[in-house]
């Protein structure tokens, strides 16, 4: 028997799930450059990666509307 009810943090979980899908793909694209980079370049790359992750989450957030029932 499953439990049928609402999840209080459903939207946050949905966004975290989307992030878990897109972050590894984006980080993999930067892996070679990351490994060759120094400290300053890594800071710049981290900002770029975070921006791309945020854009990817935003693009897919229609799959998890904030006013949806979770």
PDB file of C-alpha atoms in Angstrom:
ATOM      1  CA  UNK A   1       0.000   0.000   0.000  1.00  0.00           C
ATOM      2  CA  UNK A   2       1.278   3.410  -0.912  1.00  0.00           C
ATOM      3  CA  UNK A   3       0.771   6.595   0.970  1.00  0.00           C
ATOM      4  CA  UNK A   4      -1.355   9.094  -0.905  1.00  0.00           C
ATOM      5  CA  UNK A   5      -0.992  12.653   0.255  1.00  0.00           C
ATOM      6  CA  UNK A   6       0.770  15.901  -0.274  1.00  0.00           C
ATOM      7  CA  UNK A   7       4.465  16.530   0.191  1.00  0.00           C
ATOM      8  CA  UNK A   8       5.123  19.773   2.037  1.00  0.00           C
ATOM      9  CA  UNK A   9       8.327  20.505   0.111  1.00  0.00           C
ATOM     10  CA  UNK A  10       7.244  19.038  -3.213  1.00  0.00           C
ATOM     11  CA  UNK A  11       8.261  22.008  -5.338  1.00  0.00           C
ATOM     12  CA  UNK A  12      11.747  22.145  -3.796  1.00  0.00           C
ATOM     13  CA  UNK A  13      12.136  18.410  -4.362  1.00  0.00           C
ATOM     14  CA  UNK A  14      11.043  18.759  -7.976  1.00  0.00           C
ATOM     15  CA  UNK A  15      13.568  21.551  -8.595  1.00  0.00           C
ATOM     16  CA  UNK A  16      16.284  19.529  -6.841  1.00  0.00           C
ATOM     17  CA  UNK A  17      15.456  16.597  -9.128  1.00  0.00           C
ATOM     18  CA  UNK A  18      15.792  18.767 -12.220  1.00  0.00           C
ATOM     19  CA  UNK A  19      19.101  20.115 -10.922  1.00  0.00           C
ATOM     20  CA  UNK A  20      20.348  16.576 -10.283  1.00  0.00           C
ATOM     21  CA  UNK A  21      19.693  15.783 -13.941  1.00  0.00           C
ATOM     22  CA  UNK A  22      21.211  18.878 -15.549  1.00  0.00           C
ATOM     23  CA  UNK A  23      24.195  19.623 -13.275  1.00  0.00           C
ATOM     24  CA  UNK A  24      26.272  16.507 -14.165  1.00  0.00           C
ATOM     25  CA  UNK A  25      25.792  17.163 -17.879  1.00  0.00           C
ATOM     26  CA  UNK A  26      26.923  20.770 -17.581  1.00  0.00           C
ATOM     27  CA  UNK A  27      29.837  19.980 -15.273  1.00  0.00           C
ATOM     28  CA  UNK A  28      30.972  17.234 -17.663  1.00  0.00           C
ATOM     29  CA  UNK A  29      31.234  19.801 -20.466  1.00  0.00           C
ATOM     30  CA  UNK A  30      33.639  21.838 -18.343  1.00  0.00           C
ATOM     31  CA  UNK A  31      35.580  18.918 -16.817  1.00  0.00           C
ATOM     32  CA  UNK A  32      38.653  19.111 -19.030  1.00  0.00           C
ATOM     33  CA  UNK A  33      38.960  22.874 -18.689  1.00  0.00           C
ATOM     34  CA  UNK A  34      38.323  22.622 -14.922  1.00  0.00           C
ATOM     35  CA  UNK A  35      41.134  20.105 -14.472  1.00  0.00           C
ATOM     36  CA  UNK A  36      43.607  22.325 -16.328  1.00  0.00           C
ATOM     37  CA  UNK A  37      42.528  25.551 -14.613  1.00  0.00           C
ATOM     38  CA  UNK A  38      44.158  27.434 -11.784  1.00  0.00           C
ATOM     39  CA  UNK A  39      42.339  28.823  -8.770  1.00  0.00           C
ATOM     40  CA  UNK A  40      41.172  32.078 -10.376  1.00  0.00           C
ATOM     41  CA  UNK A  41      39.960  30.374 -13.549  1.00  0.00           C
ATOM     42  CA  UNK A  42      38.079  27.817 -11.448  1.00  0.00           C
ATOM     43  CA  UNK A  43      36.227  30.642  -9.699  1.00  0.00           C
ATOM     44  CA  UNK A  44      35.202  32.020 -13.087  1.00  0.00           C
ATOM     45  CA  UNK A  45      34.229  28.565 -14.329  1.00  0.00           C
ATOM     46  CA  UNK A  46      32.176  27.898 -11.185  1.00  0.00           C
ATOM     47  CA  UNK A  47      30.161  31.067 -11.863  1.00  0.00           C
ATOM     48  CA  UNK A  48      29.643  30.047 -15.491  1.00  0.00           C
ATOM     49  CA  UNK A  49      28.548  26.564 -14.481  1.00  0.00           C
ATOM     50  CA  UNK A  50      26.107  27.920 -11.878  1.00  0.00           C
ATOM     51  CA  UNK A  51      24.598  30.318 -14.434  1.00  0.00           C
ATOM     52  CA  UNK A  52      24.123  27.491 -16.932  1.00  0.00           C
ATOM     53  CA  UNK A  53      22.594  25.256 -14.283  1.00  0.00           C
ATOM     54  CA  UNK A  54      20.199  28.037 -13.271  1.00  0.00           C
ATOM     55  CA  UNK A  55      19.202  28.624 -16.909  1.00  0.00           C
ATOM     56  CA  UNK A  56      18.659  24.897 -17.488  1.00  0.00           C
ATOM     57  CA  UNK A  57      16.516  24.630 -14.350  1.00  0.00           C
ATOM     58  CA  UNK A  58      14.490  27.662 -15.406  1.00  0.00           C
ATOM     59  CA  UNK A  59      13.976  26.206 -18.877  1.00  0.00           C
ATOM     60  CA  UNK A  60      12.648  22.971 -17.407  1.00  0.00           C
ATOM     61  CA  UNK A  61      10.800  24.438 -14.423  1.00  0.00           C
ATOM     62  CA  UNK A  62       7.522  24.328 -16.351  1.00  0.00           C
ATOM     63  CA  UNK A  63       7.613  20.624 -15.464  1.00  0.00           C
ATOM     64  CA  UNK A  64       7.338  21.654 -11.807  1.00  0.00           C
ATOM     65  CA  UNK A  65       5.018  24.652 -11.429  1.00  0.00           C
ATOM     66  CA  UNK A  66       5.346  26.357  -8.037  1.00  0.00           C
ATOM     67  CA  UNK A  67       1.577  26.395  -7.594  1.00  0.00           C
ATOM     68  CA  UNK A  68       1.220  22.705  -8.475  1.00  0.00           C
ATOM     69  CA  UNK A  69      -0.094  20.072  -6.094  1.00  0.00           C
ATOM     70  CA  UNK A  70       2.666  17.860  -4.745  1.00  0.00           C
TER      71      UNK A  70
END
